[in-house]
Coordinates of N, CA and C in Angstrom, one line a residue:
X9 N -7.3 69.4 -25.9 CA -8.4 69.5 -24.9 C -8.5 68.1 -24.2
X10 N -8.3 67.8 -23.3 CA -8.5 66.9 -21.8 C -10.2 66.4 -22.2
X11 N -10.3 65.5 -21.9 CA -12.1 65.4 -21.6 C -12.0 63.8 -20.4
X12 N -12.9 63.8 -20.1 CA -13.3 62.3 -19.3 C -14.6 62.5 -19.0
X13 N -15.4 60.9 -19.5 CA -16.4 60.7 -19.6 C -17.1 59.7 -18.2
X14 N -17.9 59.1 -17.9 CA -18.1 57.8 -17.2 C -17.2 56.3 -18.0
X15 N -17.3 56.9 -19.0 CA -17.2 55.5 -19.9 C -15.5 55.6 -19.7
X16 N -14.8 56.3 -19.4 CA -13.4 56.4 -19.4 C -12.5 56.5 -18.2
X17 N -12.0 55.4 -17.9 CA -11.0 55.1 -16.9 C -9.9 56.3 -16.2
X18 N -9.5 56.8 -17.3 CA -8.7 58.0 -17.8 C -8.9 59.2 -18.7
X19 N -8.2 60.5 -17.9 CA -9.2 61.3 -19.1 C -8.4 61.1 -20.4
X20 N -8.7 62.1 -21.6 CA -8.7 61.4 -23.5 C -8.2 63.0 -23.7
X21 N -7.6 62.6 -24.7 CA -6.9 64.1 -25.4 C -7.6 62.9 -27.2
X22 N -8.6 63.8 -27.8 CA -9.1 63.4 -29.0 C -8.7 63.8 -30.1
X23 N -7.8 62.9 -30.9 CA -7.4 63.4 -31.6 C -8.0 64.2 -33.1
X24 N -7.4 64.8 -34.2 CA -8.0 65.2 -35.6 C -8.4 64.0 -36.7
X25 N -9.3 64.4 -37.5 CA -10.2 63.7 -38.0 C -9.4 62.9 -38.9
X26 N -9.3 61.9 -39.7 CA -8.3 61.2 -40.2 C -9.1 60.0 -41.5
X27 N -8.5 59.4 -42.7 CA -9.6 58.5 -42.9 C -9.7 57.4 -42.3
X28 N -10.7 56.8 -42.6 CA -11.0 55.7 -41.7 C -10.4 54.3 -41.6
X29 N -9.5 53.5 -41.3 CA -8.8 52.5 -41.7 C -9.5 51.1 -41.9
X30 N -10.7 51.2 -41.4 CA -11.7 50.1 -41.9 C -12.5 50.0 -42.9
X31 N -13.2 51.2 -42.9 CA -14.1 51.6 -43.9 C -14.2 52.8 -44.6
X32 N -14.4 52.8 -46.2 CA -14.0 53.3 -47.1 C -15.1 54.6 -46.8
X33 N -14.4 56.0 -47.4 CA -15.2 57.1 -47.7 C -15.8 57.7 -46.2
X34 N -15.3 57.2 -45.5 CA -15.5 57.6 -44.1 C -14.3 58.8 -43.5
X35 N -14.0 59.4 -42.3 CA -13.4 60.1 -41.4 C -13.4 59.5 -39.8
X36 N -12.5 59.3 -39.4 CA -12.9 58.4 -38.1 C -12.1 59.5 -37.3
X37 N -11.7 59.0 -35.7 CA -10.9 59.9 -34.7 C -10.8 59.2 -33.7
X38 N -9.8 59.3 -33.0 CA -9.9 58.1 -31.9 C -9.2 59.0 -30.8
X39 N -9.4 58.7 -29.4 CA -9.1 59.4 -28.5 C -8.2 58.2 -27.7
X40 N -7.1 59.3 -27.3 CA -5.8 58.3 -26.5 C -5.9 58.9 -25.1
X41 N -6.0 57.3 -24.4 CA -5.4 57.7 -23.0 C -4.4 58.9 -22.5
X42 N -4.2 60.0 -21.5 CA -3.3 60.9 -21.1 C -2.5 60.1 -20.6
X43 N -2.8 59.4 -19.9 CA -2.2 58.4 -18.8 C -2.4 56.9 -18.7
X44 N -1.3 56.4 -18.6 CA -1.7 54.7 -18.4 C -2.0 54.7 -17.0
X45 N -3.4 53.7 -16.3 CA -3.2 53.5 -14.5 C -2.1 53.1 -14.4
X46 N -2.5 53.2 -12.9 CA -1.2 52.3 -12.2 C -1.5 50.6 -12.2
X47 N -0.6 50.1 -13.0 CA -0.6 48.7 -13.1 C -1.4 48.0 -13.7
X48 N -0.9 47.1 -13.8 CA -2.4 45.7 -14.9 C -3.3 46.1 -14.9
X49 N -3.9 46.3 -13.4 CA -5.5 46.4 -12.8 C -6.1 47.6 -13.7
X50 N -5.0 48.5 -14.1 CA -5.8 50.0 -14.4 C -5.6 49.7 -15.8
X51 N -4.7 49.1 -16.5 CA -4.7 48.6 -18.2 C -5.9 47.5 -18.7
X52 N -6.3 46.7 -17.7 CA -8.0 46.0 -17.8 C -8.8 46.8 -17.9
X53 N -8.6 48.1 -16.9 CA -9.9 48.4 -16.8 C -10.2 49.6 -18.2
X54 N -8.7 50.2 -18.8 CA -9.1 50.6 -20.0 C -9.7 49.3 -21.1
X55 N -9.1 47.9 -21.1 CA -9.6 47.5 -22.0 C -10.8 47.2 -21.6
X56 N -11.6 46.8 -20.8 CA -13.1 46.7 -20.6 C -13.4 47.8 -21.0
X57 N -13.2 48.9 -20.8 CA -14.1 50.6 -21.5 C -13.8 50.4 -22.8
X58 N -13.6 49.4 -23.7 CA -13.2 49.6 -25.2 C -12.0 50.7 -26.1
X59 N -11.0 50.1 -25.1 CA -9.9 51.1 -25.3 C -9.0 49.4 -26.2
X60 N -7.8 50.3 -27.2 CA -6.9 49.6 -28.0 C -5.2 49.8 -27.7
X61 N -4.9 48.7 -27.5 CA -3.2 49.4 -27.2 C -2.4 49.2 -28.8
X62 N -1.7 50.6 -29.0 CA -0.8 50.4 -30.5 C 0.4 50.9 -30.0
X63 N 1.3 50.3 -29.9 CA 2.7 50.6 -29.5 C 2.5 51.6 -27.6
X64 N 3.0 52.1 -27.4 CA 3.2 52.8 -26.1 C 1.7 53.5 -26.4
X65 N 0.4 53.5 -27.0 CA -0.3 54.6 -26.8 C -1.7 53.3 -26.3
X66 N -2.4 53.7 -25.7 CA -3.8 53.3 -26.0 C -4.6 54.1 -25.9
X67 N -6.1 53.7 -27.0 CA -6.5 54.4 -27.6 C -7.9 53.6 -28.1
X68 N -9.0 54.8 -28.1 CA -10.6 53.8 -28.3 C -11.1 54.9 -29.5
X69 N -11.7 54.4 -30.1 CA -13.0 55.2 -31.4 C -13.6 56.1 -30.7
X70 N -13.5 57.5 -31.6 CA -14.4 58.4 -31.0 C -14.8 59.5 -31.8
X71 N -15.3 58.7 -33.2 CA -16.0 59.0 -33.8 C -17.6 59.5 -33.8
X72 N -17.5 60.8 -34.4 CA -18.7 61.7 -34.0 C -20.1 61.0 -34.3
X73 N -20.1 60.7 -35.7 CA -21.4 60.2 -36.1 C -21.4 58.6 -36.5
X74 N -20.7 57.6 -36.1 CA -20.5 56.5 -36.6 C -19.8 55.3 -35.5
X75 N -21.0 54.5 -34.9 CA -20.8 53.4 -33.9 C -20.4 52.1 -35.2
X76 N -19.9 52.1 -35.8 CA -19.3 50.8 -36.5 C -18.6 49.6 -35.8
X77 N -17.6 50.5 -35.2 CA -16.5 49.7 -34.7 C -16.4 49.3 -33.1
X78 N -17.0 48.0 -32.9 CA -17.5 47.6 -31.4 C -16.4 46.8 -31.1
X79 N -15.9 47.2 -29.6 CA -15.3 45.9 -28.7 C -16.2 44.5 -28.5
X80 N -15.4 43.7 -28.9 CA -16.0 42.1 -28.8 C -14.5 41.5 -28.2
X81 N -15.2 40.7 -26.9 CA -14.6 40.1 -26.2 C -15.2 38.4 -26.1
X82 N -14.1 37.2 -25.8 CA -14.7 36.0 -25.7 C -14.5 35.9 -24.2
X83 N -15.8 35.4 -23.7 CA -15.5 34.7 -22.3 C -15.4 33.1 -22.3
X84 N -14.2 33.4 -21.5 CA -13.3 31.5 -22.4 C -13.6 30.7 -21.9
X85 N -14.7 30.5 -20.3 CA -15.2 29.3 -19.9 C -16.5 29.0 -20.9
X86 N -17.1 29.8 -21.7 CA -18.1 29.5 -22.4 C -17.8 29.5 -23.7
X87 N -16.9 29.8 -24.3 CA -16.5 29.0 -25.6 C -16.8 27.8 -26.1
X88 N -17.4 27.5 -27.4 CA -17.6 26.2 -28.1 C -16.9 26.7 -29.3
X89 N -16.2 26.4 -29.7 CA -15.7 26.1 -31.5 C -17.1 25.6 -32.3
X90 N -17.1 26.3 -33.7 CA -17.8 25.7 -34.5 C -17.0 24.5 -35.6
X91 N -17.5 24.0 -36.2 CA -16.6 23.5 -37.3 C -15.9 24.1 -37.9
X92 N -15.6 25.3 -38.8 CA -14.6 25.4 -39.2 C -13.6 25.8 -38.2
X93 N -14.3 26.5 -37.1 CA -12.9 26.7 -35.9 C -11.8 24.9 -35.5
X94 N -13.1 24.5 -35.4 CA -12.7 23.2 -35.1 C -11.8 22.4 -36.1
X95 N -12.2 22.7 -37.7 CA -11.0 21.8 -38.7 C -9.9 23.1 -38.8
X96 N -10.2 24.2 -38.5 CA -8.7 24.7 -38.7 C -7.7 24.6 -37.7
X97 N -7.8 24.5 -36.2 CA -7.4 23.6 -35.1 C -6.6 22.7 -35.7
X98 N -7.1 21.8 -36.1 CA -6.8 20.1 -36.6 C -6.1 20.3 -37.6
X99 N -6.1 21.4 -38.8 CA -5.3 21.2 -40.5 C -3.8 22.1 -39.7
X100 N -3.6 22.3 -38.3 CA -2.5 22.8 -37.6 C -1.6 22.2 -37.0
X101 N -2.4 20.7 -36.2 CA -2.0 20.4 -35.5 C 0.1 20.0 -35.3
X102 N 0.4 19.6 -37.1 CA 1.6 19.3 -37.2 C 2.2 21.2 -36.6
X103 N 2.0 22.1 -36.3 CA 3.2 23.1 -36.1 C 3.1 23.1 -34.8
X104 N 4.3 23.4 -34.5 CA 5.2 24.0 -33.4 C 5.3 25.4 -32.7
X105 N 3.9 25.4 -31.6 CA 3.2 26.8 -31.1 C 4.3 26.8 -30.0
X106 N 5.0 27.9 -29.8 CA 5.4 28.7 -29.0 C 5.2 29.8 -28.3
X107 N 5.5 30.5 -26.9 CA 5.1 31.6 -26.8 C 6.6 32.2 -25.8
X108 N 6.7 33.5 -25.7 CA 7.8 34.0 -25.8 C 7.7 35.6 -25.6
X109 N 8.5 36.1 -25.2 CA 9.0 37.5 -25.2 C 8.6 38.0 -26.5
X110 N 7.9 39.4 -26.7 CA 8.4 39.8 -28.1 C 10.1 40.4 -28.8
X111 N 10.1 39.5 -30.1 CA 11.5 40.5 -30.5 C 11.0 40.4 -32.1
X112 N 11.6 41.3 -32.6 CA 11.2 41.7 -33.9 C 12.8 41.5 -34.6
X113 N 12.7 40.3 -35.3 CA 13.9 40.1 -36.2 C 13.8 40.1 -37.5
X114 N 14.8 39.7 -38.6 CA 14.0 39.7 -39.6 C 13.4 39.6 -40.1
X115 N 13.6 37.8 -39.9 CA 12.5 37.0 -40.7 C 11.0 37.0 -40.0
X116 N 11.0 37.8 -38.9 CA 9.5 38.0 -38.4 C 8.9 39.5 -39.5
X117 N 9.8 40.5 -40.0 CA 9.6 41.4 -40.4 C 9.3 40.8 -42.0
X118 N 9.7 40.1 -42.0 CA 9.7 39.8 -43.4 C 8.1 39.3 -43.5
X119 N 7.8 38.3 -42.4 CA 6.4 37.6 -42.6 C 5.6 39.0 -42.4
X120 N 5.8 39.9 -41.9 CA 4.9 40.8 -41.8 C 4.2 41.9 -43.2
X121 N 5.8 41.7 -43.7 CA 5.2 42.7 -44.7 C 4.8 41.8 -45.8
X122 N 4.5 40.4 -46.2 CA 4.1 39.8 -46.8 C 2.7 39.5 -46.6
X123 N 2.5 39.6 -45.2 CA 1.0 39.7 -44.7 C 0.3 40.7 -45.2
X124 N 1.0 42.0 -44.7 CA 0.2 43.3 -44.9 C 0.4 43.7 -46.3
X125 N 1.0 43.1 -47.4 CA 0.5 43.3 -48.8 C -0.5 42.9 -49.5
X126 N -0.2 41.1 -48.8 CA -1.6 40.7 -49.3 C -3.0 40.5 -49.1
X127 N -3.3 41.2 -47.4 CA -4.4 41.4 -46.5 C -4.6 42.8 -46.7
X128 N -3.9 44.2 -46.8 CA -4.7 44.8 -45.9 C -4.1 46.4 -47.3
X129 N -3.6 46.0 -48.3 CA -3.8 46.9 -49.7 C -3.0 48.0 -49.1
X130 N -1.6 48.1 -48.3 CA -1.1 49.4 -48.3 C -1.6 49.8 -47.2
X131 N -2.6 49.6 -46.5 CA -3.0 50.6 -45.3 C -2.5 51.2 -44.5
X132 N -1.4 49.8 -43.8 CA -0.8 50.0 -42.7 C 1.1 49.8 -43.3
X133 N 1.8 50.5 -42.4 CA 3.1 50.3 -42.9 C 3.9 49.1 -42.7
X134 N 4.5 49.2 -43.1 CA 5.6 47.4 -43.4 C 7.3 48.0 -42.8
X135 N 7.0 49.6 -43.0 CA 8.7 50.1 -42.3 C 9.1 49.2 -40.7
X136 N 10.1 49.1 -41.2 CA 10.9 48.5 -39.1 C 10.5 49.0 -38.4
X137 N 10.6 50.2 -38.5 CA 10.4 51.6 -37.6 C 8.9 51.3 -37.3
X138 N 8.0 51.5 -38.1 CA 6.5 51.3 -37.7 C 5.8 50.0 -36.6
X139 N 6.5 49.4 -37.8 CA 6.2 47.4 -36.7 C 6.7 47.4 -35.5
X140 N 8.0 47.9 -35.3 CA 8.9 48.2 -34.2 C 7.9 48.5 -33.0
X141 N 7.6 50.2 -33.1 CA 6.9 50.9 -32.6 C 5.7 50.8 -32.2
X142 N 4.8 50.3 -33.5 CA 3.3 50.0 -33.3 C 3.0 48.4 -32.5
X143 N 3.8 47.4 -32.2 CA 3.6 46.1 -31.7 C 4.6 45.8 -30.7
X144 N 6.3 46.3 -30.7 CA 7.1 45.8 -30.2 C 7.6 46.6 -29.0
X145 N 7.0 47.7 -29.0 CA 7.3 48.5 -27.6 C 5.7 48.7 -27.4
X146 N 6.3 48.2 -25.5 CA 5.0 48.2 -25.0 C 5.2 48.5 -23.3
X147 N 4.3 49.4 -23.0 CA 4.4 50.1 -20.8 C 3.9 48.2 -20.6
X148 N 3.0 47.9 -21.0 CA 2.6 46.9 -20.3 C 3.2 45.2 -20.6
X149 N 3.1 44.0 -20.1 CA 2.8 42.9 -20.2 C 2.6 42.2 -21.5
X150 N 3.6 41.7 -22.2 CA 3.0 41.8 -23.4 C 4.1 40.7 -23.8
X151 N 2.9 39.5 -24.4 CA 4.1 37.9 -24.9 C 4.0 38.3 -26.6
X152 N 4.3 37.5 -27.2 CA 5.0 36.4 -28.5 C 4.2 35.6 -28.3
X153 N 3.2 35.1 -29.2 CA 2.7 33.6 -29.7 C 3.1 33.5 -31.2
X154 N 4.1 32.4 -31.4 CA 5.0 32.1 -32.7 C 4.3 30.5 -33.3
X155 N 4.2 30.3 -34.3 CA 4.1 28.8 -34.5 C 4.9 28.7 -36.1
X156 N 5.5 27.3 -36.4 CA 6.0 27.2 -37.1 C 6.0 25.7 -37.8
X157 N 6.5 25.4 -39.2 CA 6.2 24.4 -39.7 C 7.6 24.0 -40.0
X158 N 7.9 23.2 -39.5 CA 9.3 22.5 -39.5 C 10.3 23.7 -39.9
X159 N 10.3 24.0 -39.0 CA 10.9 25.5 -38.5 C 10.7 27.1 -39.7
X160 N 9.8 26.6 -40.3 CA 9.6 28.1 -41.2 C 8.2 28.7 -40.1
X161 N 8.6 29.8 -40.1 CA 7.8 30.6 -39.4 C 6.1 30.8 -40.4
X162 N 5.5 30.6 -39.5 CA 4.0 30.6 -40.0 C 3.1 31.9 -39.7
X163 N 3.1 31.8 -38.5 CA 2.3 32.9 -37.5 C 3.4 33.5 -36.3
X164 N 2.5 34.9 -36.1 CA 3.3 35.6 -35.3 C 2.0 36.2 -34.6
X165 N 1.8 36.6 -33.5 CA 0.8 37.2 -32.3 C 1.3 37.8 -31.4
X166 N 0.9 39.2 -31.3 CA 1.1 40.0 -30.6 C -0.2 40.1 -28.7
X167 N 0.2 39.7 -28.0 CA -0.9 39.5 -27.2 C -0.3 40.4 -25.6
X168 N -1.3 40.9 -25.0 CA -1.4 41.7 -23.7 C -1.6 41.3 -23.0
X169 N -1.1 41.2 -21.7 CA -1.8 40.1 -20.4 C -2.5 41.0 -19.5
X170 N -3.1 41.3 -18.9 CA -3.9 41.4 -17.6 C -4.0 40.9 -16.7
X171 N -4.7 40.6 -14.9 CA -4.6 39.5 -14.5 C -6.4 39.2 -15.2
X172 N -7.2 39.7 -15.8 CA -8.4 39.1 -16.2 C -8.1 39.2 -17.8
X173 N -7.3 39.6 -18.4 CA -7.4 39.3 -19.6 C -6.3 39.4 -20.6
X174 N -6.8 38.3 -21.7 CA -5.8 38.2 -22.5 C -6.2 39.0 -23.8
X175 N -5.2 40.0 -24.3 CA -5.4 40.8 -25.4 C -5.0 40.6 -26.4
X176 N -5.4 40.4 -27.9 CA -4.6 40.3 -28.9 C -4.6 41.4 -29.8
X177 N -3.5 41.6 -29.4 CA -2.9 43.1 -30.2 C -2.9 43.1 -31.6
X178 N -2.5 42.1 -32.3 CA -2.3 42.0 -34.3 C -1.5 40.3 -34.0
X179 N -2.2 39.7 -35.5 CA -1.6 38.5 -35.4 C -1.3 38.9 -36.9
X180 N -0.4 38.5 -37.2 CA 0.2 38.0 -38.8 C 0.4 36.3 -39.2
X181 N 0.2 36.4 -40.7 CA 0.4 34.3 -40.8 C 0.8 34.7 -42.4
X182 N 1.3 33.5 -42.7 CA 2.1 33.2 -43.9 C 1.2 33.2 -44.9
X183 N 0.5 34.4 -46.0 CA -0.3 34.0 -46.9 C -0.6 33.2 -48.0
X184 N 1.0 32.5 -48.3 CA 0.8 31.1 -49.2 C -0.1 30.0 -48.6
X185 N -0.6 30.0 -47.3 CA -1.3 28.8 -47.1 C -2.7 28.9 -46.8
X186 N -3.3 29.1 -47.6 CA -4.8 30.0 -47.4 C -5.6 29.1 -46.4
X187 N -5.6 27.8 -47.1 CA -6.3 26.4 -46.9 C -6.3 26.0 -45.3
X188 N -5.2 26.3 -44.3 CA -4.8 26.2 -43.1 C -5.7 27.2 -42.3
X189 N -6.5 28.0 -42.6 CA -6.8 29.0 -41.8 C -6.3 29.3 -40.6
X190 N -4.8 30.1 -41.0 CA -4.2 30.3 -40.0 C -4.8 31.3 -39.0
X191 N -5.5 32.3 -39.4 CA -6.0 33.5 -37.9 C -7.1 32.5 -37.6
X192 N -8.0 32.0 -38.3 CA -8.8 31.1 -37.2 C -7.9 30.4 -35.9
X193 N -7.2 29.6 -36.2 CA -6.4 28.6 -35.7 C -6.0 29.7 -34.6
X194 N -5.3 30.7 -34.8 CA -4.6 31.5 -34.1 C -5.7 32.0 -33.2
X195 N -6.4 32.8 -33.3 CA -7.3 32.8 -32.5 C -7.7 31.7 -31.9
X196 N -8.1 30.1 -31.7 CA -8.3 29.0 -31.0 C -7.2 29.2 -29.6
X197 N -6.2 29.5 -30.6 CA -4.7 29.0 -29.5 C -4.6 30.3 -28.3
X198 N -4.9 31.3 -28.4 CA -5.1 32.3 -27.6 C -6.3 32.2 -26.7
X199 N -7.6 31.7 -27.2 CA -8.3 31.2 -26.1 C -7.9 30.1 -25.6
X200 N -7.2 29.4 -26.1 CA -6.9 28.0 -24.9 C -6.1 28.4 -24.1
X201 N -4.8 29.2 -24.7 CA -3.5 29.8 -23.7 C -4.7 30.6 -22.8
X202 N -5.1 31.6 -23.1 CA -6.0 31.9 -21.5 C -6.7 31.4 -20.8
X203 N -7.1 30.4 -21.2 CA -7.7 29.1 -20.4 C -6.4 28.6 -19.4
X204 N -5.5 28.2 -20.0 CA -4.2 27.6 -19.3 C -3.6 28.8 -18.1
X205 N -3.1 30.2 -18.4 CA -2.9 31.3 -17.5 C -4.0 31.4 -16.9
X206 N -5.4 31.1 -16.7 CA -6.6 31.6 -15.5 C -7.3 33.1 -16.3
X207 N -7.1 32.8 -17.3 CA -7.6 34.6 -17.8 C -9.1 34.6 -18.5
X208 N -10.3 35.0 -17.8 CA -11.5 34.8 -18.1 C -12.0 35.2 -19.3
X209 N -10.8 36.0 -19.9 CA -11.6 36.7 -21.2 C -10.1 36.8 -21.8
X210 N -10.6 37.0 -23.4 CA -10.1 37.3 -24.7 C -10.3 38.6 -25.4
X211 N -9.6 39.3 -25.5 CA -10.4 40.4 -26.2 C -10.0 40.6 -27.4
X212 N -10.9 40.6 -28.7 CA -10.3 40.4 -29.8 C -10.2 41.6 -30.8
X213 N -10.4 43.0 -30.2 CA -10.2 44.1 -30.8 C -11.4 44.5 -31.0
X214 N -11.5 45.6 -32.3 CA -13.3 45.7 -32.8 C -13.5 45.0 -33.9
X215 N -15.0 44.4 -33.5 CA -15.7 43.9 -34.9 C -16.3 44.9 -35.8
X216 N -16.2 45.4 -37.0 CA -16.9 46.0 -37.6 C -17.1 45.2 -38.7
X217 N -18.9 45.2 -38.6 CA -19.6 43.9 -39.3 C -19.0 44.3 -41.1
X218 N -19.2 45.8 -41.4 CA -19.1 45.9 -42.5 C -17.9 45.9 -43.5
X219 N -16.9 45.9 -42.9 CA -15.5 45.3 -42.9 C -15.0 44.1 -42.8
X220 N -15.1 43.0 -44.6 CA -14.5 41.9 -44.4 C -13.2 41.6 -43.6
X221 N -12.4 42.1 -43.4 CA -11.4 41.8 -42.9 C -11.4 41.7 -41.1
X222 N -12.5 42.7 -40.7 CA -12.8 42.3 -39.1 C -13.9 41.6 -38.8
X223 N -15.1 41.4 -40.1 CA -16.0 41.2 -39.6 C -15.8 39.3 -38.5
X224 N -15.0 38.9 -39.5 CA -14.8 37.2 -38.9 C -14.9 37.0 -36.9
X225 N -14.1 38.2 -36.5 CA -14.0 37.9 -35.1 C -15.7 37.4 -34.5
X226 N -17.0 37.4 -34.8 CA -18.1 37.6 -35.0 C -18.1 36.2 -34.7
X227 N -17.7 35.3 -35.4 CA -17.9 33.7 -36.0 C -17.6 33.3 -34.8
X228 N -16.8 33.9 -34.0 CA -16.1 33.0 -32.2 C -17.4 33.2 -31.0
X229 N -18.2 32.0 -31.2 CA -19.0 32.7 -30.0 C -19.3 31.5 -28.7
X230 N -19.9 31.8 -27.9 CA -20.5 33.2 -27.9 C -19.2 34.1 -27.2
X231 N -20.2 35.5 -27.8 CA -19.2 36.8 -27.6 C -19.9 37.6 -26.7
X232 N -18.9 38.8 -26.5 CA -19.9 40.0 -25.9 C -19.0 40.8 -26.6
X233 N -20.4 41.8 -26.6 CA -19.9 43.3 -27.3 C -20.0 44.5 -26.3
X234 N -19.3 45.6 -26.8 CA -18.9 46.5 -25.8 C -20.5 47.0 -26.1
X235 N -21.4 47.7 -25.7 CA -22.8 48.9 -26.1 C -22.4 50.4 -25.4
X236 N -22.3 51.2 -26.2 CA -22.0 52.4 -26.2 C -22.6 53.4 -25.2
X237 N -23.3 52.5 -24.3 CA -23.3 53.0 -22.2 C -22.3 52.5 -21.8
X238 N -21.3 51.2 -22.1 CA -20.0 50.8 -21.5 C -20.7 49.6 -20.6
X239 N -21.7 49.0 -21.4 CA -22.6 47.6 -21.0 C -21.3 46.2 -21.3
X240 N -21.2 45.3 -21.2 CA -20.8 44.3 -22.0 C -22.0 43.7 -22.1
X241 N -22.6 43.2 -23.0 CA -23.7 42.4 -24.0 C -23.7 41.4 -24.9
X242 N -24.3 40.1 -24.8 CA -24.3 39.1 -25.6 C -24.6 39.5 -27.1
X243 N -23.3 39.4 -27.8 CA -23.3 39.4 -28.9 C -24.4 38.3 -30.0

């Protein structure tokens, strides 16, 4: 069944109920775009409606009884780092940030599934085929942000361009180096790269406060959050 709302750029085919990938004992559902717009212009304006790209599909929460999972976006001229954004910056400075085309090779598959064993308990898959699919094909605009430590690969970022915004699709980082806070850091370097391309905003997926693993996006402020009229709001 087709629907479109105000809040949606494009009409949604909603999918069946599924569990929830953030939060435990829950059922979530998320509704995918029918159609991508035509061009950048019309892939902004799904991300401003709180839409998510995962491989060729994009796709927003649309969960019946549960607003958990909010779009939070950084507007990059008003960015201040706090301290620890600030020392994890600095405990980085020796690697070698790159940015690039995506390609999915080994040893990027390898950092991956060493990430997703020790972050995220099985959730998400570690197959080629999945990583492939879910990060590495994409309709839209879409770089590589790599950094490395005297050539061992550290971090890997998946990011969307827009002409107003920069997206970050999934970042992965080397979990022997706890101490480095690599997604802090990573996160820093994606607001500056948007600062450098002219891109007013960041958008850093959903924060769901009750979810250690997303709640952190929270800490980058100031923010704005999506509000479920399709407001953007000071977080």
């Amino acid at each position: 069944i087709f629907t479109q709302s105000s809040r949606d750029p494009a009409p949604v085919v909603v999918g069946p109920a599924h569990p929830c990938p953030y939060l435990p004992n829950r059922d979530a559902r998320f509704a995918y775009a029918v159609r991508m717009p035509d061009g950048m212009e019309g892939f902004g304006e799904l991300l401003d409606a709180g839409f998510r790209r995962s491989g060729l599909y994009v796709y927003r929460t649309a969960c019946e009884s549960c607003e958990a999972c909010r779009p939070l976006r950084i507007a990059v001229a008003d960015y201040r780092p706090n301290r620890a954004q600030t020392r994890a910056l600095k405990a980085n400075v020796d690697l070698e940030v790159s940015l690039g085309r995506p390609e999915l090779t080994g040893e990027k598959l390898d950092l991956f599934r060493r990430y997703l064993a020790a972050r995220h308990d099985g959730q998400m898959s570690a197959d080629r085929e999945d990583v492939e699919a879910g990060l590495y094909r994409s309709p839209v605009e879409t770089l590589e942000l790599v950094a490395r430590l005297r050539g061992r690969l550290m971090t890997i970022g998946i990011l969307d361009l827009t002409p107003k915004v920069l997206s970050l699709v999934y970042c992965a980082y080397d979990p022997d180096f706890p101490k480095r806070s690599l997604g802090t850091a990573f996160v820093g370097w994606t607001i500056a790269l948007a600062a450098t391309l002219g891109r007013p905003y960041v958008h850093l997926g959903y924060r769901v406060a009750e979810a250690p693993n997303m709640a952190y996006k929270a800490r980058f402020r100031p923010h704005e959050i999506l509000d479920s009229d399709g407001v953007w709001r000071s977080g």
